mmCIF file of C-alpha atoms in Angstrom:
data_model
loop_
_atom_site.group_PDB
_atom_site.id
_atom_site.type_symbol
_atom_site.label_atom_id
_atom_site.label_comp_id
_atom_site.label_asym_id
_atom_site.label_seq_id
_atom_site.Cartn_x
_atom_site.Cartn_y
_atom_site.Cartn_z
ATOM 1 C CA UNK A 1 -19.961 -25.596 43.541
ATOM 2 C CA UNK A 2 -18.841 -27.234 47.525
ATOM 3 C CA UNK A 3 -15.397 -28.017 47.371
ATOM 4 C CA UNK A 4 -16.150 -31.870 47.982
ATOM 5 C CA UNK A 5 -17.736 -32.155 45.150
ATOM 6 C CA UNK A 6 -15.261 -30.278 42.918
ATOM 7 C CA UNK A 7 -13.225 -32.859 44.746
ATOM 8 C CA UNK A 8 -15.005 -35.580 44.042
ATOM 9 C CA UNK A 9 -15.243 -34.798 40.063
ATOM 10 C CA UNK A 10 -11.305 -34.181 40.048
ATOM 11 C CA UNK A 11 -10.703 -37.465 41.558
ATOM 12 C CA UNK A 12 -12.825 -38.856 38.919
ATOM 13 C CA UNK A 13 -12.073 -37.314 35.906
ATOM 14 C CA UNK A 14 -7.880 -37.838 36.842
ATOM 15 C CA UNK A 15 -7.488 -40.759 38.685
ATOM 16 C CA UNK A 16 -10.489 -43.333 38.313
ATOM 17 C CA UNK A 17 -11.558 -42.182 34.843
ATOM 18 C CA UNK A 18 -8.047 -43.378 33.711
ATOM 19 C CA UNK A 19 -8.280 -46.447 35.143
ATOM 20 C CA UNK A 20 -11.069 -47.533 34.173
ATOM 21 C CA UNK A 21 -10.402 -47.022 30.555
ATOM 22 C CA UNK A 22 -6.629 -48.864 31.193
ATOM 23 C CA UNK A 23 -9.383 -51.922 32.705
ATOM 24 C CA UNK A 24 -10.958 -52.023 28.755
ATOM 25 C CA UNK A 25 -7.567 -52.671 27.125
ATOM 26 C CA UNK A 26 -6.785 -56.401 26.476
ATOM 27 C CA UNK A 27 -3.368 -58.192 25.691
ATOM 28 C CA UNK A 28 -3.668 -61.208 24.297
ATOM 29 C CA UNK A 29 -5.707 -62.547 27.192
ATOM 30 C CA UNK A 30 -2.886 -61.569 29.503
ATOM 31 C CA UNK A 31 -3.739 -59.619 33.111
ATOM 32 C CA UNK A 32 -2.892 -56.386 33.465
ATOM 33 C CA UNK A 33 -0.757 -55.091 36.241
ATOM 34 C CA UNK A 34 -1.637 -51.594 37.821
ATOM 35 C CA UNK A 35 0.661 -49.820 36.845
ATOM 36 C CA UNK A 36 0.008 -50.644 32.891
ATOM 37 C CA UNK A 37 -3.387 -50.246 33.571
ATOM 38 C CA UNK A 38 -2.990 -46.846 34.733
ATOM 39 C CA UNK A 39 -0.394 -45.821 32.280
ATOM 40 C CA UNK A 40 -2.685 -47.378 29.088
ATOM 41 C CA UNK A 41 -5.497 -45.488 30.654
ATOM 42 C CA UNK A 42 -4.154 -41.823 31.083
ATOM 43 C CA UNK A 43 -2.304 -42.875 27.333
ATOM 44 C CA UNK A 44 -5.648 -43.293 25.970
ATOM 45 C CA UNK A 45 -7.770 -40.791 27.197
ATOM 46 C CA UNK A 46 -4.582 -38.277 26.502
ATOM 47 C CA UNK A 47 -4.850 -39.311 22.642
ATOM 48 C CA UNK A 48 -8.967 -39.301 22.584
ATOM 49 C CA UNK A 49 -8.537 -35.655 24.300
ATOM 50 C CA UNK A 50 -6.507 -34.352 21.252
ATOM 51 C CA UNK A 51 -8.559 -35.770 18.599
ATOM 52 C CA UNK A 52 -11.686 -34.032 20.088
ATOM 53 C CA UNK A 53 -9.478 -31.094 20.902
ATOM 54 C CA UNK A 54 -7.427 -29.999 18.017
ATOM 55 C CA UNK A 55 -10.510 -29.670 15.601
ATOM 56 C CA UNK A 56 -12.099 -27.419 17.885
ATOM 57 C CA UNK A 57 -9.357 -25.102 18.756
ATOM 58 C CA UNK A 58 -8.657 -25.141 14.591
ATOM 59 C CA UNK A 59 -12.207 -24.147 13.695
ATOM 60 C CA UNK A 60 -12.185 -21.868 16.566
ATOM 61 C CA UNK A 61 -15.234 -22.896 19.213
ATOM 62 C CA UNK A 62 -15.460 -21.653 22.469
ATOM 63 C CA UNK A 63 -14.201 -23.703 25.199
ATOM 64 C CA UNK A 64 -17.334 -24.294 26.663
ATOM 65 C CA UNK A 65 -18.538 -26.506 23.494
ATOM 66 C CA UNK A 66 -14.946 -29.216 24.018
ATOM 67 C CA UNK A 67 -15.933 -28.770 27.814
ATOM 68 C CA UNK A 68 -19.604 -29.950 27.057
ATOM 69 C CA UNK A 69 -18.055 -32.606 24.616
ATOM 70 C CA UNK A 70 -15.745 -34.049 27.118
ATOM 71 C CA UNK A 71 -18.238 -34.524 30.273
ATOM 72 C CA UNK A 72 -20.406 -36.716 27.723
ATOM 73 C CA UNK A 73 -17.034 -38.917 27.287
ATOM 74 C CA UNK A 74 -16.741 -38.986 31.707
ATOM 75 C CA UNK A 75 -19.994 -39.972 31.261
ATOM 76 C CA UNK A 76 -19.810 -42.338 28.429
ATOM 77 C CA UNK A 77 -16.345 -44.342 30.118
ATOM 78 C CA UNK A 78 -18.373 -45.911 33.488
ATOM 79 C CA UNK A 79 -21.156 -46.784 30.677
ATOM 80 C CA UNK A 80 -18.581 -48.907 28.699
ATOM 81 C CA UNK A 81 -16.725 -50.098 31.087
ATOM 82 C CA UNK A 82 -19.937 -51.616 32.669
ATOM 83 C CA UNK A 83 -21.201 -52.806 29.845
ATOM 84 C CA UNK A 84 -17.572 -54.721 29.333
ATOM 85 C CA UNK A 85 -17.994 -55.665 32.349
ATOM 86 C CA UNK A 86 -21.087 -57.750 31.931
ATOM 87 C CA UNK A 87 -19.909 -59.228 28.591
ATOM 88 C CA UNK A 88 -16.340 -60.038 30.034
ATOM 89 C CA UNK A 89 -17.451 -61.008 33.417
ATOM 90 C CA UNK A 90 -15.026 -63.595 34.118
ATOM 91 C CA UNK A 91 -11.928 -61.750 32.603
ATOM 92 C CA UNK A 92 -12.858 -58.836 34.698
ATOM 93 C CA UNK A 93 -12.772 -60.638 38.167
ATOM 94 C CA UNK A 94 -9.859 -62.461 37.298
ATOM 95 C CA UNK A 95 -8.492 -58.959 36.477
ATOM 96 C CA UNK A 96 -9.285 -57.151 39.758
ATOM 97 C CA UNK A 97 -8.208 -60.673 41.562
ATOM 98 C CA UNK A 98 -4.553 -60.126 40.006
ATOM 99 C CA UNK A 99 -5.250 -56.285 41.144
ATOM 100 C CA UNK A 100 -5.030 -57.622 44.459
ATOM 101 C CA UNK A 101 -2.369 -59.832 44.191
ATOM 102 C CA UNK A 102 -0.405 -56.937 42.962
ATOM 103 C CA UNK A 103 -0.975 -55.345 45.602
ATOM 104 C CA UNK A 104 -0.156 -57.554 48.191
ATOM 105 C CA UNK A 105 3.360 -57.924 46.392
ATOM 106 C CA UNK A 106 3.631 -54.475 46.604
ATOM 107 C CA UNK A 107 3.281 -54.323 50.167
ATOM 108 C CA UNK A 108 5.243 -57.019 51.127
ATOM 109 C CA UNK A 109 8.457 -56.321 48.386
ATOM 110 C CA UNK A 110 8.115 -52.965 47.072
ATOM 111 C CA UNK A 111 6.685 -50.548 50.338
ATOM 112 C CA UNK A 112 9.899 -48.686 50.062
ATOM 113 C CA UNK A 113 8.819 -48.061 46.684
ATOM 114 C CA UNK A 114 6.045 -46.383 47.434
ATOM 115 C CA UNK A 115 6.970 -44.236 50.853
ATOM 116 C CA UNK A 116 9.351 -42.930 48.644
ATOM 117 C CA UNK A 117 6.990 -41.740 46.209
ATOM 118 C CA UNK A 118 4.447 -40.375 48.464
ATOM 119 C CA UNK A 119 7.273 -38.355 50.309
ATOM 120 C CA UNK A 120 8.329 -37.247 47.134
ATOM 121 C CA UNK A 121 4.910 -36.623 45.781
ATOM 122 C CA UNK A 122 4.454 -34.486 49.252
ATOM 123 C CA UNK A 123 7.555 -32.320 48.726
ATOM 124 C CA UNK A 124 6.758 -31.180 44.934
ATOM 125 C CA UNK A 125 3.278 -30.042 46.115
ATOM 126 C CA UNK A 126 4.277 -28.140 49.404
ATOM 127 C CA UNK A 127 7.719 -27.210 49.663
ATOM 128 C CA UNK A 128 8.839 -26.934 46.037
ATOM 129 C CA UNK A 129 8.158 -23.964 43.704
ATOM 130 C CA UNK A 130 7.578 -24.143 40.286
ATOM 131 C CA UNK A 131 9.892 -23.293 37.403
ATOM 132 C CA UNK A 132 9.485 -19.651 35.859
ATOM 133 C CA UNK A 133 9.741 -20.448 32.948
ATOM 134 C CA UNK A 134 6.139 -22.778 33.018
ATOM 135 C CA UNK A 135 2.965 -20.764 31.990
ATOM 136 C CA UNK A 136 0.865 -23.566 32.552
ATOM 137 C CA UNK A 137 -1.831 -22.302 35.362
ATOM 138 C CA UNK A 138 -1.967 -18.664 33.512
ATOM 139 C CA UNK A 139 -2.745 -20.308 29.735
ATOM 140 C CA UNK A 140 -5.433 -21.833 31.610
ATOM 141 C CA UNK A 141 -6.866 -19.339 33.911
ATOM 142 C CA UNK A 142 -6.861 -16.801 30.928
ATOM 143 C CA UNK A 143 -9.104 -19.743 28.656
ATOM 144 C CA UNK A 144 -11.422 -20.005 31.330
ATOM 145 C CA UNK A 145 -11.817 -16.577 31.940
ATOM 146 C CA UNK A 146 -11.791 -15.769 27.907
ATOM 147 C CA UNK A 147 -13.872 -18.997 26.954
ATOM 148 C CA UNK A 148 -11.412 -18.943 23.912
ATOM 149 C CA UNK A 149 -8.700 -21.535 23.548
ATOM 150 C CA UNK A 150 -5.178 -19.903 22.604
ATOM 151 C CA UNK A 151 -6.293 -16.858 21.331
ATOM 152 C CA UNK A 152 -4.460 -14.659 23.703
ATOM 153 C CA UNK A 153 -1.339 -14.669 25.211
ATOM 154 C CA UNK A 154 -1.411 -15.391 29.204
ATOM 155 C CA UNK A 155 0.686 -12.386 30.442
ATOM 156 C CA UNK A 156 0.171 -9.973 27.889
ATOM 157 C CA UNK A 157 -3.126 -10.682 26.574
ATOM 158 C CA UNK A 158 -1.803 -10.076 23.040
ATOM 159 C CA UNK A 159 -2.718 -12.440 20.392
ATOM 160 C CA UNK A 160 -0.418 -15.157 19.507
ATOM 161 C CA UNK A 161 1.855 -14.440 16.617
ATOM 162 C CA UNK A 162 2.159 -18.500 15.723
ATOM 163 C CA UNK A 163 -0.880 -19.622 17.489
ATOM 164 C CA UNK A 164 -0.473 -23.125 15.300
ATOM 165 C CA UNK A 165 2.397 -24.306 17.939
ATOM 166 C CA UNK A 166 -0.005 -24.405 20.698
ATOM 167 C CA UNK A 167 -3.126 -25.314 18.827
ATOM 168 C CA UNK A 168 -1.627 -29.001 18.141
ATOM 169 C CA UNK A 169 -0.222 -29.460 21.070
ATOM 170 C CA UNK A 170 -3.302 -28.468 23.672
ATOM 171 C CA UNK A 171 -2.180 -30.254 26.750
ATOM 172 C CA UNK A 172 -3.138 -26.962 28.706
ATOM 173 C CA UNK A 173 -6.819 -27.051 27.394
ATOM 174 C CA UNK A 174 -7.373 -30.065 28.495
ATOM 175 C CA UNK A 175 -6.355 -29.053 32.293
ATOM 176 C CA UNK A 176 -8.775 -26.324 31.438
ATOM 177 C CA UNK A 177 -11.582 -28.740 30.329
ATOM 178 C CA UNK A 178 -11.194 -30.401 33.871
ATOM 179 C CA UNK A 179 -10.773 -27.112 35.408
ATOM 180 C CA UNK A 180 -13.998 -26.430 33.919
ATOM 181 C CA UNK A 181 -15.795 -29.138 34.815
ATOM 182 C CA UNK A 182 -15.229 -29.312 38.230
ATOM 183 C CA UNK A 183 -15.447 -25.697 38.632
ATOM 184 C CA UNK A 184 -12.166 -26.065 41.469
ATOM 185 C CA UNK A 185 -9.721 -23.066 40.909
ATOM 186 C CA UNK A 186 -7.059 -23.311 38.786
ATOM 187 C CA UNK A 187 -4.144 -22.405 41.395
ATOM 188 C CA UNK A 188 -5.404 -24.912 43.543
ATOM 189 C CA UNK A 189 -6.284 -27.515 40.411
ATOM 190 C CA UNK A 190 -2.660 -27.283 38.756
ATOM 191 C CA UNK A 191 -0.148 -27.185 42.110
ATOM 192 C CA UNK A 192 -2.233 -29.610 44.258
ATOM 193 C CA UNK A 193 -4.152 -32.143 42.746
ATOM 194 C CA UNK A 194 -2.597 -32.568 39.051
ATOM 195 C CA UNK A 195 1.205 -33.989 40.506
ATOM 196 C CA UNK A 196 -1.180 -36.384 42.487
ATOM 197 C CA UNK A 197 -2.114 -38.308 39.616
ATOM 198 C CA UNK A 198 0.659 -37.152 37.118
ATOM 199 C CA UNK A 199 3.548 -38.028 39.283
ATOM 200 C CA UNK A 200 1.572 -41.274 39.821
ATOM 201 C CA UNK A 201 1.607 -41.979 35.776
ATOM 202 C CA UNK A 202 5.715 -41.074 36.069
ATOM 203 C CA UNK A 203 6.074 -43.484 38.687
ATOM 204 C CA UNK A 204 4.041 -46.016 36.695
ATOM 205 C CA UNK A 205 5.938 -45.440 32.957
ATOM 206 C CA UNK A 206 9.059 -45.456 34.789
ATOM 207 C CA UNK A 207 8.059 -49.144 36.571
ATOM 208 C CA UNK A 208 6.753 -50.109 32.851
ATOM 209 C CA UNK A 209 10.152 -48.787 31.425
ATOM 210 C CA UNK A 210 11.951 -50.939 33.914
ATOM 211 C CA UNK A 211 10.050 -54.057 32.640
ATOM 212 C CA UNK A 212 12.369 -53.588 29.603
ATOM 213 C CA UNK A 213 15.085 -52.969 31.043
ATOM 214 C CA UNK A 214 15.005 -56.085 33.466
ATOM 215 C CA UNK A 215 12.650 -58.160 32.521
ATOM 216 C CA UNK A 216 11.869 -60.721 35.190
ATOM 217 C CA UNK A 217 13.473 -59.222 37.899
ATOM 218 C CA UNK A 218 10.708 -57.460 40.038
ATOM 219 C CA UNK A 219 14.405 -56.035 42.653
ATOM 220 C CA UNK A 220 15.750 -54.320 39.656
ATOM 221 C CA UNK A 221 13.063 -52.858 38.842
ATOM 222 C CA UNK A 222 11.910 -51.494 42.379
ATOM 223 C CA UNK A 223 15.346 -49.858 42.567
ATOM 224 C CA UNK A 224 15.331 -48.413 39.285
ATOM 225 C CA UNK A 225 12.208 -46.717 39.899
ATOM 226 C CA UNK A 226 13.477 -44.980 43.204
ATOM 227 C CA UNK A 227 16.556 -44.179 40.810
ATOM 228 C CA UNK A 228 14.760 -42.463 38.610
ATOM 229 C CA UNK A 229 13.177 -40.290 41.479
ATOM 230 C CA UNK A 230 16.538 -39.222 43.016
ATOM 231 C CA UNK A 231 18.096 -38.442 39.706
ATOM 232 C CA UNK A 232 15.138 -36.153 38.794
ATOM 233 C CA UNK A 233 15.384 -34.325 42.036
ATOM 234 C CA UNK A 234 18.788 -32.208 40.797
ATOM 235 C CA UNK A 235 16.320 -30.100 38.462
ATOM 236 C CA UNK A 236 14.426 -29.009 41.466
ATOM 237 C CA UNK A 237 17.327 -25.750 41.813
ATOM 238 C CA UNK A 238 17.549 -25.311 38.551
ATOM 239 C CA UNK A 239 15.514 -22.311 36.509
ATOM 240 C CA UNK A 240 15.521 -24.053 33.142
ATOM 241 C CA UNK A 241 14.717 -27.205 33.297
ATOM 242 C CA UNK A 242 11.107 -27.406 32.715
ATOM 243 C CA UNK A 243 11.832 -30.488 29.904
ATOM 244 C CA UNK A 244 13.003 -32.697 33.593
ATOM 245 C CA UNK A 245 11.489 -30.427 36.011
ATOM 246 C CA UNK A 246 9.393 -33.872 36.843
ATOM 247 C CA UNK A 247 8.994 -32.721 40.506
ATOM 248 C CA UNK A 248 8.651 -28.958 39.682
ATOM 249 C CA UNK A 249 6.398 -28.711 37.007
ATOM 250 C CA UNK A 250 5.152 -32.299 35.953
ATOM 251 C CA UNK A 251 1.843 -30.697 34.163
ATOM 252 C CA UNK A 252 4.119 -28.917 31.681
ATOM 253 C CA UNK A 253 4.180 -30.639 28.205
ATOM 254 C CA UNK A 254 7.601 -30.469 27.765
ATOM 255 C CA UNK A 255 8.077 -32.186 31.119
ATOM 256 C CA UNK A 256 5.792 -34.746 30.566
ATOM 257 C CA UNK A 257 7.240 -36.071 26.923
ATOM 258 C CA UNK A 258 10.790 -36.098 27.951
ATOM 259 C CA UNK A 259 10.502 -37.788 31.568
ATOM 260 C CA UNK A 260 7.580 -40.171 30.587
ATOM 261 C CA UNK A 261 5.929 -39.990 27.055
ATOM 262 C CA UNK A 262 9.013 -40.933 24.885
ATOM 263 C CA UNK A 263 10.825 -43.189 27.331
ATOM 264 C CA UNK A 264 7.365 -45.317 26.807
ATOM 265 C CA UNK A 265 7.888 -44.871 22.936
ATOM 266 C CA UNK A 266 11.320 -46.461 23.165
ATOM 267 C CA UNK A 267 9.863 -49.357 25.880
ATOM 268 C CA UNK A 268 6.698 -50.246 23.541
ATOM 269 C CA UNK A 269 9.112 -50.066 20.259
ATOM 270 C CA UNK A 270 11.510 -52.773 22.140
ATOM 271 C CA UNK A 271 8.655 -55.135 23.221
ATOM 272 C CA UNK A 272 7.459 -55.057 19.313
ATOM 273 C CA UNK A 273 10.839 -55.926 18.548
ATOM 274 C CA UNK A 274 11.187 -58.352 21.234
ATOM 275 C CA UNK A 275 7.662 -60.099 20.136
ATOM 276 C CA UNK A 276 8.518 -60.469 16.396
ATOM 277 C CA UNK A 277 12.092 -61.838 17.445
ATOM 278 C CA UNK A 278 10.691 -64.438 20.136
ATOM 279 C CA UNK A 279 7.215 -65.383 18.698
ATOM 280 C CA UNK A 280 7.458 -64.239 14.582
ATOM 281 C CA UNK A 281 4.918 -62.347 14.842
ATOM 282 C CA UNK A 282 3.008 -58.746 15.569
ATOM 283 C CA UNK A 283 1.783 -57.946 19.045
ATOM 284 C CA UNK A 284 -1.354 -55.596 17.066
ATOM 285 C CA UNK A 285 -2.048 -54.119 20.710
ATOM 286 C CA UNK A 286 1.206 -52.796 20.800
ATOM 287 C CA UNK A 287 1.265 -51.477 17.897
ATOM 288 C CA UNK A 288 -2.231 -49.523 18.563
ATOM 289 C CA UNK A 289 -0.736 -48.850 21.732
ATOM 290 C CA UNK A 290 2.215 -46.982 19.839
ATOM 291 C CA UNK A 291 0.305 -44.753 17.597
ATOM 292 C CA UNK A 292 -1.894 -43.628 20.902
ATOM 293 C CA UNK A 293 1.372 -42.597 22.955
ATOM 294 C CA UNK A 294 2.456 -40.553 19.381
ATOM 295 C CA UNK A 295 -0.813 -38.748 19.371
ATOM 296 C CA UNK A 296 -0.374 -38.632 23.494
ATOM 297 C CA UNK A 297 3.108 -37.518 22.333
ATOM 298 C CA UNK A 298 1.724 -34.648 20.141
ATOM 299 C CA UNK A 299 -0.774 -33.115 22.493
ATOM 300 C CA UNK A 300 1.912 -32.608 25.027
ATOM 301 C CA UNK A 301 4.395 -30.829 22.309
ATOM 302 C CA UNK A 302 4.506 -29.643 18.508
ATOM 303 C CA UNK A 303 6.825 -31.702 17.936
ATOM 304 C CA UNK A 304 6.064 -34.268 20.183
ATOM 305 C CA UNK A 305 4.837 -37.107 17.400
ATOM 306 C CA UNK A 306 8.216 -36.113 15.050
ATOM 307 C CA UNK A 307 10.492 -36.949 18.261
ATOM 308 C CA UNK A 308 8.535 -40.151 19.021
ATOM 309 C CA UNK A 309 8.610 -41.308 15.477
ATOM 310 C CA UNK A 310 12.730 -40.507 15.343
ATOM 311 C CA UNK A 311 12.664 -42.568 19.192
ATOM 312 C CA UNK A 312 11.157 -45.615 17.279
ATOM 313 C CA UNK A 313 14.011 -45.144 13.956
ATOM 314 C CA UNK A 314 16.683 -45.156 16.924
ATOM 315 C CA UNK A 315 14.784 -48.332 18.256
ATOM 316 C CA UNK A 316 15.238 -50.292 14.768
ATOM 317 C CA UNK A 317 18.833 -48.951 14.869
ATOM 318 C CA UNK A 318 19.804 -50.238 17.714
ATOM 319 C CA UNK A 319 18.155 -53.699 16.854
ATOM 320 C CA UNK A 320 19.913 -53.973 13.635
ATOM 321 C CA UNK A 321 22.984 -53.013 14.866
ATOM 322 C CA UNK A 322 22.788 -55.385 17.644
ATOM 323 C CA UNK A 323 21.692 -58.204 15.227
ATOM 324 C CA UNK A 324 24.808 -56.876 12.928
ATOM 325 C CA UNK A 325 27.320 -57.451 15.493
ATOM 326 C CA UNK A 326 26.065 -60.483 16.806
ATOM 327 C CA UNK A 327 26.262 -61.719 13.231
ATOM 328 C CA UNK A 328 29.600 -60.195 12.653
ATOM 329 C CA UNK A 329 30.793 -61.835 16.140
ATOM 330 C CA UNK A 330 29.903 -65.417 15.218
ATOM 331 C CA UNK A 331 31.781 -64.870 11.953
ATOM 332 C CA UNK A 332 35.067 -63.828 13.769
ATOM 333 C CA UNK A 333 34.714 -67.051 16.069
ATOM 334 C CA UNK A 334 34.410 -69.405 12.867
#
C-alpha cells in the first residue's frame, strides 16, 4: 500500500474518526468544546472497540475477522455522523461555530499551551526511548504476523500461561486492528504516529480534569495543563515507570489508565456529584459517559474497571465527608 495512503487511513482512523464520534454526543443542548469532543470521542470508540473485541479474542477468531469488523464501523461513523448531521443541522453549525471560537481563544490566551505540547509531543517521538519494560509494538507485530490474538507470547513465542489477563484487556489488538488496516508498519505505527493523537487525548483529559479543578477560570487551567506536562517528564530516566511513562510509552495500557483514564473517572464522578447537589437531579449523559470510560478503563488493564469503580467509592467519600464536616462545622459555630 503507498505510504500516503497508509497515512491518510491512520489519520483517519486516530484522529478524525474520534472526533467525529465526540461531534454525535449531546449534553443537554450544551456546545461542546474540543477538547471534550475529542476526549468523548477516543472514550467511545475505546469502549465500542472492547465490546467487539473481547468476544472475539474469547471464542478465539483470527484477527483478520475483528479487523474486517472494525473497517465496517470506520465506515459506518462518517455515515452517522452525516446523517446527524442533516437531522441536527442547526445544532451542528452552531457546534463547529463554537469550534471556532475555541479556537480563536486558544490562540489568543492559551498559545503557550500548545507550543508546549507540540515541543513536548516532538521530544517523546524523536529523542526519547521507550521504557523496557513495554511490549507493546512486539504483542502486535507477533498478532499480525500470527493472525491470532494473544495466543503467543511476543519474545518467546510460547503460549501464554494466563492468557485471560490480556484477553480482557486488548488495548494492543486494537493498535493491531489499525495496524492492519492501514497496512503502515508497526515500528513506525506505534513510536510515530500513535503519541500524535494519544498525547493529544492526555493533553485534552488533563484540560477536562482542570475544568474540575477550577471551574471558571480558563488561567488556572492553562497552567495546570503545562503542570501536568513538566511533572510527567521526571519518568522519562526512569526504567519502571511505564504506569506514568506518559512521554515514554503513552500507548501502554498501564500508562494510559493511570495518567488519563481514571483521573477522568474521578472528574466525571465529581460533576455527577456537583449536578445532583446544584440542580437535584441526574446528568444521564454523564452517567453513560461513566460506564464508557470503565469499559475504556478495562480494555486498557485487567483491572482497569475494578480501579475505576473503587475511584468513584473514593469520589462519594470524599463528598460525604465534605458534607459531614461542613455539617459538623455549622454545629460548632451554633
Amino acid at each position: 500500500m503507498n505510504i500516503w495512503l497508509q497515512i491518510l487511513i491512520t489519520i483517519y482512523s486516530l484522529g478524525i474518526m474520534p472526533f467525529l464520534v465526540g461531534m454525535m454526543w449531546t449534553r443537554r443542548g450544551a456546545l461542546l468544546g474540543l477538547a471534550e469532543t475529542y476526549v468523548m470521542g477516543y472514550i467511545s470508540i475505546w469502549a465500542l472497540f472492547y465490546l467487539f473485541a473481547v468476544p472475539m479474542i474469547v471464542m478465539e477468531l483470527p484477527l483478520s475477522t475483528l479487523t474486517g469488523c472494525w473497517r465496517g464501523i470506520m465506515v459506518a461513523v462518517p455515515v452517522l455522523w452525516l446523517l446527524q448531521f442533516l437531522i441536527r443541522r442547526n445544532t451542528f453549525l452552531r457546534q463547529l461555530q463554537h469550534y471556532r471560537s475555541n479556537m480563536e481563544r486558544i490562540r489568543q490566551f492559551f498559545s503557550y499551551v500548545i507550543i508546549l505540547a507540540a515541543l513536548f509531543t516532538l521530544i517523546s517521538i524523536g529523542f526519547i526511548m521507550p521504557s523496557p519494560e513495554d511490549d507493546v509494538p512486539e504483542t502486535v507485530a507477533i498478532t499480525i504476523d500470527t493472525n491470532r490474538m494473544y495466543r503467543q507470547q511476543p519474545y518467546t513465542k510460547l503460549a501464554y500461561s494466563e492468557p485471560e489477563l490480556k484477553q480482557y484487556s486488548p488495548i494492543e489488538m486494537f493498535y493491531a486492528v489499525n495496524v492492519d488496516v492501514s497496512g503502515m508498519e508497526v515500528p513506525i505505527f506505534v513510536h510515530s504516529f500513535l503519541p500524535i493523537f494519544l498525547l493529544a487525548f492526555f493533553y485534552a483529559s488533563t484540560w477536562e480534569i482542570s475544568g474540575v479543578l477550577f471551574r471558571g477560570k480558563p488561567e488556572e487551567r492553562g497552567l495546570f495543563v503545562v503542570f501536568a506536562m513538566i511533572l510527567y517528564t521526571v519518568s522519562i530516566g526512569a526504567d519502571r515507570a511505564v504506569s506514568f511513562s506518559v512521554f515514554q510509552n503513552i500507548w501502554n495500557g498501564a500508562t494510559m489508565l493511570c495518567c488519563c483514564i481514571l483521573p477522568l473517572v474521578v472528574a466525571f464522578g465529581f460533576e455527577i456529584i456537583d449536578s445532583i447537589q446544584q440542580k437535584k437531579k441526574l446528568d444521564y449523559e454523564m452517567i453513560v459517559m461513566v460506564i464508557l470510560t470503565i469499559v475504556a478503563a478495562q480494555l486498557m488493564l485487567a483491572k482497569g474497571a475494578v480501579l475505576s469503580v473503587l475511584s468513584l467509592i473514593c469520589c462519594v467519600g470524599i463528598y460525604v465527608i465534605r458534607k459531614g464536616w461542613e455539617r459538623f462545622g455549622s454545629v460548632r459555630k451554633h
